[in-house]
Amino acid sequence: MKLVQRINNNTNNNASSLASPFGDSDSWSPNQLPRQSSPSNSRQAVHPNNNHILAEEKKYDDQSGKLSLVIPQMISRTETKGNPKHGGAGRTKHKIGFIMCMCCALLSLVTLKRGSSQMSADNKQMLIRSPTVNDKQCLNLDVDGNMDAMIASATQIFITMPAKAAGTSLLEFTEKCTKQHFPNYQFVNNPDEAEKFLSNTLHLPSIITSHLDAGDQPLVDIAQHSTRKTLIVHTHRDETERLQSGIRHVLTEWVCNRKRYKVGKTRQFHIDRNETHCILDESPAIDMIKERVIEIGIGSPEILTCKAYKAIEENEPNMIFLHYKQANKLQRLLAKHHCPELLDEPPTETNVASDKPMSVYLRLRKQGGDIVKLDDWLHAKGDLLEWSLKLRKNATCQAKTRHMEDELFACPDQAIKVTSEGVGKW
């Protein structure tokens, strides 16, 4: 009763706290790139006698990419006075001016016609080089789209991911789809286990799914030794968002639910809990985050390193980066070619935040031992955790990861085909 009363009192005191924006249920809306305005230019040439203006415009046609020339028009600034004495001279000047302007117009027409083919090619090249989604190798996840074609042509598929990036859901789907169960499903992280896997059975699974919990080397090995018929799908999640999801998972499952075989002794947390609420001390929680244990530490800084990008660039495997929120669409495409009997079933979703009824609170080290909800604590400190605890001290080539994310998140289906040229530009 005292525990519930303390939680209720704390909840009332913190009613104005903001909820964390980093839940597993959050969705990502890709930024749409601004459309480039069509180039246009105009030019006016003044006649030498200052009596006429040759107005000439060039307009760019967005649809055809061709240049069109508006017929030059003579615009008179002055009118010839009706003096019979000077009428003949005035008409002669008008005729000379008209002939000269027509010559200029013909000369411009010939010049434009001669350069039109080159201008069109330049305009097309400009469009190709512009930062559009087509330039980023975006993939369509619809049935019969270009990613569907890549899956159809592959005889062996590796699905890899960091922690908290739809890995458990994809692992369970893979077992249902291939109808094979492997006690050590993360054998790709261990060369000895990978060798044993080869002789495990005659018909090996066409889909292998695994978290990459041994750093960058497993991804390097897959990229270096893949064949033309191998496809690598790596699901990705923003690291700060992934880290906070991992913190929630570890403190809820491995500490509050007392799965000590994962984290060892939990006495230092001074746990107060019932069936729905759990209170932990702040200091040991921070220590656990700093040590990057289990799901907290299996992230992109350890996997997507300079070494990994170099292996991808030098070997250019058939590889896809996929946002983890697209895991359900990936399952549908895999089922189409490897287990069509699963097409009528809902996608496999496991270990999502909405399935966890336990609410975790932290007892602050200062401020009189106030109790705050873990989500509020992460919202207040989330952007400083990585800097304060130096959680990315072993990260390399983060610029490449950020450029990759810019392209990935901008694609409509948040999936990109990886190329050697693209990695080099990142």
XYZ file of C-alpha atoms in Angstrom:
426
model
C 0.000 0.000 0.000
C 2.844 2.388 0.843
C 4.406 1.691 -2.589
C 1.189 2.483 -4.464
C 0.587 5.608 -2.347
C 4.130 6.871 -3.064
C 3.674 6.281 -6.777
C 0.297 8.046 -6.823
C 1.739 11.021 -4.915
C 4.666 11.205 -7.328
C 2.354 10.946 -10.337
C 0.301 13.908 -9.056
C 3.455 15.934 -8.459
C 4.687 15.247 -11.978
C 1.399 15.577 -13.831
C 2.853 18.190 -16.071
C 5.801 16.025 -17.218
C 6.151 15.433 -20.908
C 6.019 11.917 -22.318
C 9.060 10.510 -24.053
C 9.101 10.876 -27.844
C 11.193 7.744 -28.223
C 8.777 4.840 -27.764
C 8.762 1.691 -29.867
C 5.357 2.695 -31.175
C 6.644 5.930 -32.646
C 6.525 6.128 -36.412
C 8.911 7.935 -38.691
C 7.684 10.274 -41.327
C 10.310 10.714 -43.997
C 11.137 14.279 -45.021
C 10.011 15.070 -48.525
C 12.699 16.773 -50.536
C 11.700 20.169 -51.969
C 11.052 20.139 -55.671
C 13.493 22.237 -57.609
C 12.044 25.187 -59.439
C 12.276 25.143 -63.208
C 15.006 27.347 -64.584
C 13.890 30.209 -66.783
C 15.607 33.211 -68.199
C 14.688 36.128 -70.381
C 16.725 38.536 -72.426
C 16.023 41.828 -74.065
C 18.281 43.233 -76.802
C 17.948 46.977 -77.502
C 18.251 48.089 -81.095
C 21.194 50.438 -81.802
C 18.996 53.349 -82.896
C 17.066 53.214 -79.581
C 13.814 53.205 -81.521
C 13.029 49.530 -81.135
C 13.498 46.713 -78.634
C 13.977 43.126 -79.616
C 12.144 41.146 -76.927
C 13.275 37.567 -76.733
C 12.345 34.979 -74.130
C 13.485 31.477 -73.513
C 11.124 29.327 -71.504
C 11.961 26.003 -69.929
C 9.411 23.271 -70.439
C 9.300 21.019 -67.317
C 7.647 18.195 -69.181
C 9.830 17.897 -72.272
C 13.044 19.571 -71.162
C 13.145 21.476 -74.445
C 13.726 25.154 -75.055
C 11.135 27.093 -76.986
C 11.713 30.455 -78.623
C 9.062 33.111 -78.532
C 8.889 34.949 -81.845
C 10.691 38.286 -81.546
C 8.397 41.238 -81.573
C 9.115 44.802 -82.566
C 8.072 47.272 -79.936
C 8.112 50.854 -81.111
C 9.033 53.504 -78.589
C 8.183 56.459 -80.882
C 5.743 57.065 -83.660
C 6.637 58.716 -86.988
C 5.053 62.096 -87.242
C 2.882 62.728 -90.305
C 5.236 65.209 -91.973
C 5.238 64.677 -95.743
C 8.668 66.232 -95.938
C 10.269 63.696 -93.733
C 7.889 60.827 -94.393
C 10.170 59.030 -96.849
C 13.212 59.230 -94.539
C 11.186 58.009 -91.582
C 9.864 55.032 -93.494
C 13.398 54.228 -94.690
C 14.720 54.244 -91.128
C 11.880 51.963 -90.054
C 12.649 49.533 -92.873
C 16.378 49.451 -92.012
C 15.591 48.915 -88.331
C 13.097 46.162 -89.124
C 15.608 44.337 -91.365
C 18.339 44.559 -88.736
C 16.027 43.223 -86.022
C 14.915 40.327 -88.202
C 18.554 39.440 -88.870
C 19.198 39.385 -85.127
C 16.170 37.155 -84.623
C 17.282 34.703 -87.345
C 20.790 34.609 -85.925
C 19.401 33.827 -82.447
C 17.169 31.103 -83.884
C 20.096 29.401 -85.641
C 22.236 29.584 -82.506
C 19.518 28.107 -80.333
C 18.766 25.350 -82.818
C 22.434 24.406 -83.038
C 22.788 24.267 -79.254
C 19.386 22.763 -78.453
C 20.607 19.188 -78.400
C 23.519 20.098 -76.133
C 21.243 22.207 -73.904
C 18.786 19.349 -73.535
C 21.564 16.965 -72.582
C 22.886 19.425 -70.008
C 19.441 19.893 -68.538
C 18.929 16.145 -68.308
C 22.307 15.748 -66.625
C 21.355 18.469 -64.159
C 18.173 16.595 -63.303
C 20.104 13.351 -62.838
C 22.549 14.991 -60.446
C 19.876 16.778 -58.419
C 19.124 15.288 -54.971
C 15.963 13.406 -55.860
C 14.832 10.130 -54.351
C 15.652 8.291 -57.582
C 19.309 9.241 -57.115
C 19.292 7.537 -53.724
C 18.431 4.050 -54.939
C 15.087 4.038 -53.141
C 13.301 0.697 -53.154
C 9.579 0.042 -53.441
C 8.253 -2.459 -50.898
C 5.011 -3.169 -52.724
C 4.376 -6.588 -54.197
C 5.958 -6.682 -57.671
C 8.152 -3.687 -56.783
C 11.923 -3.517 -57.259
C 12.679 -4.939 -53.804
C 10.338 -7.827 -54.546
C 12.436 -8.516 -57.644
C 15.664 -8.526 -55.612
C 14.215 -11.044 -53.148
C 12.928 -13.206 -55.992
C 16.368 -13.437 -57.600
C 18.202 -14.318 -54.354
C 18.755 -17.927 -53.316
C 20.253 -17.048 -49.920
C 19.111 -14.156 -47.709
C 20.792 -12.791 -44.582
C 18.734 -10.486 -42.350
C 20.863 -8.638 -39.811
C 20.182 -5.916 -37.270
C 21.285 -4.221 -34.044
C 19.296 -4.726 -30.843
C 15.814 -3.191 -30.696
C 15.343 -3.027 -34.474
C 12.565 -5.610 -35.039
C 15.037 -8.473 -34.645
C 12.944 -10.744 -32.415
C 9.918 -10.428 -34.675
C 11.984 -11.267 -37.764
C 13.648 -14.184 -35.969
C 10.302 -15.767 -35.123
C 9.024 -15.166 -38.636
C 12.135 -16.822 -40.077
C 11.592 -19.946 -37.982
C 7.969 -20.184 -39.124
C 8.877 -19.522 -42.737
C 11.824 -21.949 -43.010
C 10.277 -24.485 -40.598
C 13.653 -24.857 -38.923
C 14.630 -24.087 -35.354
C 18.198 -23.420 -34.310
C 18.955 -23.274 -30.576
C 21.852 -20.899 -31.237
C 20.206 -18.626 -33.775
C 23.035 -16.073 -33.501
C 25.637 -18.432 -34.911
C 26.630 -15.856 -37.546
C 28.503 -14.041 -34.747
C 30.778 -17.032 -34.108
C 32.984 -18.465 -36.898
C 33.162 -21.882 -35.207
C 29.385 -22.088 -34.879
C 28.978 -20.987 -38.493
C 31.183 -23.888 -39.602
C 29.141 -26.352 -37.535
C 25.970 -24.949 -39.076
C 27.164 -26.064 -42.516
C 26.948 -29.758 -41.546
C 23.827 -29.423 -39.426
C 21.514 -30.712 -42.145
C 21.485 -31.272 -45.892
C 18.957 -28.581 -46.725
C 19.959 -25.382 -44.996
C 17.486 -22.519 -44.535
C 17.246 -20.012 -47.359
C 16.753 -17.201 -44.811
C 19.194 -16.616 -41.939
C 18.272 -13.928 -39.396
C 20.455 -12.729 -36.546
C 21.305 -9.822 -34.278
C 24.894 -8.712 -34.759
C 26.149 -8.809 -31.175
C 29.863 -9.311 -31.919
C 30.648 -5.902 -33.364
C 31.348 -5.222 -37.031
C 33.130 -8.475 -37.969
C 30.010 -10.592 -38.713
C 28.764 -7.986 -41.219
C 32.260 -7.751 -42.733
C 32.354 -11.544 -43.172
C 28.917 -11.668 -44.805
C 29.763 -8.804 -47.181
C 33.133 -10.269 -48.134
C 31.985 -13.848 -48.713
C 28.546 -13.359 -50.247
C 27.834 -14.628 -53.762
C 25.938 -13.017 -56.615
C 22.839 -14.882 -55.427
C 23.168 -13.663 -51.821
C 21.023 -10.794 -50.538
C 21.783 -8.925 -47.288
C 18.965 -6.973 -45.606
C 20.129 -4.868 -42.658
C 17.370 -3.265 -40.594
C 18.361 0.084 -39.120
C 17.151 2.428 -36.393
C 18.322 5.849 -35.249
C 20.891 5.132 -32.536
C 19.585 7.532 -29.878
C 16.074 6.175 -30.269
C 17.384 2.602 -30.262
C 19.492 3.228 -27.148
C 16.548 4.529 -25.148
C 14.404 1.589 -26.215
C 17.203 -0.718 -25.063
C 17.366 1.027 -21.668
C 13.626 0.534 -21.173
C 13.885 -3.115 -22.137
C 16.864 -3.946 -19.896
C 15.527 -2.175 -16.798
C 12.067 -3.697 -17.272
C 12.899 -7.268 -18.258
C 16.348 -7.962 -16.832
C 16.117 -5.946 -13.602
C 12.502 -5.457 -12.540
C 11.436 -8.914 -13.772
C 14.543 -10.346 -12.107
C 16.095 -12.214 -15.001
C 19.367 -12.274 -13.137
C 21.065 -14.720 -15.476
C 21.375 -11.783 -17.819
C 22.580 -8.994 -15.531
C 23.822 -10.746 -12.402
C 22.875 -9.516 -8.952
C 20.325 -6.729 -8.665
C 20.605 -5.969 -4.941
C 22.212 -2.573 -5.563
C 19.016 -1.329 -7.258
C 16.990 -1.563 -3.998
C 13.976 -2.781 -5.955
C 10.453 -2.014 -4.758
C 7.893 -3.635 -7.005
C 4.459 -5.145 -7.379
C 2.724 -6.631 -10.412
C 2.491 -3.354 -12.330
C 5.093 -0.946 -10.893
C 8.802 -1.132 -10.184
C 11.052 1.443 -8.469
C 14.853 1.386 -8.921
C 17.719 3.523 -7.669
C 19.058 5.964 -10.264
C 22.829 5.429 -9.705
C 23.021 1.678 -10.527
C 20.764 2.297 -13.516
C 23.256 4.857 -14.846
C 26.115 2.405 -14.213
C 24.315 -0.236 -16.260
C 23.772 2.194 -19.143
C 27.448 3.174 -19.055
C 28.502 -0.464 -19.313
C 26.268 -0.876 -22.398
C 25.032 -4.275 -21.275
C 22.896 -6.561 -23.463
C 20.385 -4.641 -25.628
C 21.755 -1.276 -24.506
C 25.074 -1.890 -26.199
C 24.332 -3.812 -29.406
C 23.994 -0.744 -31.606
C 25.084 0.893 -34.837
C 28.300 2.421 -33.411
C 29.600 -1.124 -32.936
C 28.278 -2.494 -36.247
C 28.417 0.255 -38.895
C 32.090 1.169 -38.569
C 34.723 2.287 -41.072
C 35.769 -1.353 -41.348
C 32.235 -2.442 -42.219
C 31.717 0.355 -44.764
C 35.057 -0.457 -46.373
C 34.082 -4.115 -46.759
C 30.770 -3.118 -48.335
C 32.413 -0.616 -50.695
C 35.179 -2.976 -51.795
C 32.965 -6.066 -52.264
C 29.666 -4.445 -53.297
C 27.348 -7.252 -52.136
C 23.654 -7.240 -52.962
C 22.622 -5.278 -49.892
C 19.648 -3.292 -48.628
C 19.290 -0.898 -45.712
C 15.739 -1.028 -44.343
C 14.112 1.023 -41.600
C 13.008 -1.299 -38.816
C 9.429 -0.003 -38.981
C 9.131 -1.681 -42.401
C 9.661 -5.197 -40.980
C 6.038 -6.191 -41.635
C 6.317 -5.332 -45.337
C 9.590 -7.269 -45.493
C 7.850 -10.330 -44.027
C 5.184 -10.174 -46.709
C 7.737 -10.072 -49.535
C 9.703 -12.949 -48.002
C 6.554 -15.000 -47.532
C 5.611 -14.532 -51.174
C 8.741 -16.347 -52.363
C 9.705 -18.618 -49.454
C 6.536 -19.490 -47.524
C 3.357 -18.430 -49.383
C 1.211 -20.251 -46.806
C 1.961 -17.357 -44.408
C 0.586 -14.660 -46.716
C -2.876 -14.908 -45.179
C -1.540 -14.671 -41.623
C -0.872 -11.389 -39.780
C 2.790 -10.340 -39.549
C 4.808 -11.571 -36.581
C 5.259 -8.873 -33.946
C 7.123 -9.819 -30.769
C 8.694 -7.954 -27.878
C 7.026 -4.614 -28.610
C 6.624 -1.954 -25.929
C 2.812 -2.162 -25.878
C 3.062 -5.767 -24.626
C 4.899 -4.755 -21.435
C 2.512 -3.839 -18.576
C 5.264 -3.045 -16.068
C 5.863 0.682 -15.377
C 9.415 1.494 -14.256
C 10.329 4.424 -11.978
C 13.696 5.759 -10.832
C 14.500 6.975 -7.317
C 16.688 10.045 -7.900
C 20.067 10.162 -6.164
C 19.520 13.807 -5.241
C 16.446 16.016 -4.796
C 15.422 14.150 -1.675
C 15.018 10.804 -3.393
C 12.115 11.922 -5.581
C 10.596 9.214 -7.757
C 10.086 9.852 -11.483
C 8.832 7.679 -14.278
C 11.573 6.199 -16.460
C 10.054 7.704 -19.609
C 10.141 11.176 -18.035
C 13.737 10.603 -16.920
C 14.761 9.613 -20.469
C 12.925 12.596 -21.919
C 14.799 14.951 -19.589
C 18.265 13.401 -20.023
C 18.078 11.492 -23.325
C 20.040 13.912 -25.506
C 22.906 14.101 -22.982
C 23.295 10.421 -22.119
C 25.610 9.530 -24.994
C 27.855 12.539 -24.420
C 27.918 12.359 -20.614
C 28.664 8.622 -20.481
C 30.802 8.593 -23.665
C 28.677 5.834 -25.174
C 30.073 6.315 -28.691
C 33.764 6.334 -27.807
C 34.466 3.391 -30.131
C 32.347 4.671 -33.038
C 33.985 5.357 -36.419
C 32.704 6.744 -39.732
C 29.594 8.201 -38.131
C 29.396 10.704 -40.989
C 28.719 7.834 -43.402
C 25.966 6.507 -41.151
C 24.339 9.925 -40.960
C 24.462 10.425 -44.727
C 23.030 6.942 -45.175
C 20.214 7.799 -42.759
C 19.461 11.007 -44.660
C 18.871 8.956 -47.789
C 17.089 6.088 -46.021
C 14.621 8.279 -44.127
C 13.884 10.364 -47.250
C 12.740 7.367 -49.308
C 8.960 6.808 -49.357
C 9.284 3.179 -48.166
C 12.464 3.840 -46.162
C 14.520 1.246 -48.015
C 17.626 1.787 -50.157
C 19.826 -0.408 -52.319
C 23.453 -0.090 -51.231
C 26.067 0.457 -53.935
C 29.836 0.834 -53.818
C 29.538 4.304 -55.346
C 26.923 5.313 -52.812
C 29.031 4.183 -49.848
C 31.978 6.111 -51.251
C 29.889 9.299 -51.433
C 28.595 8.851 -47.889
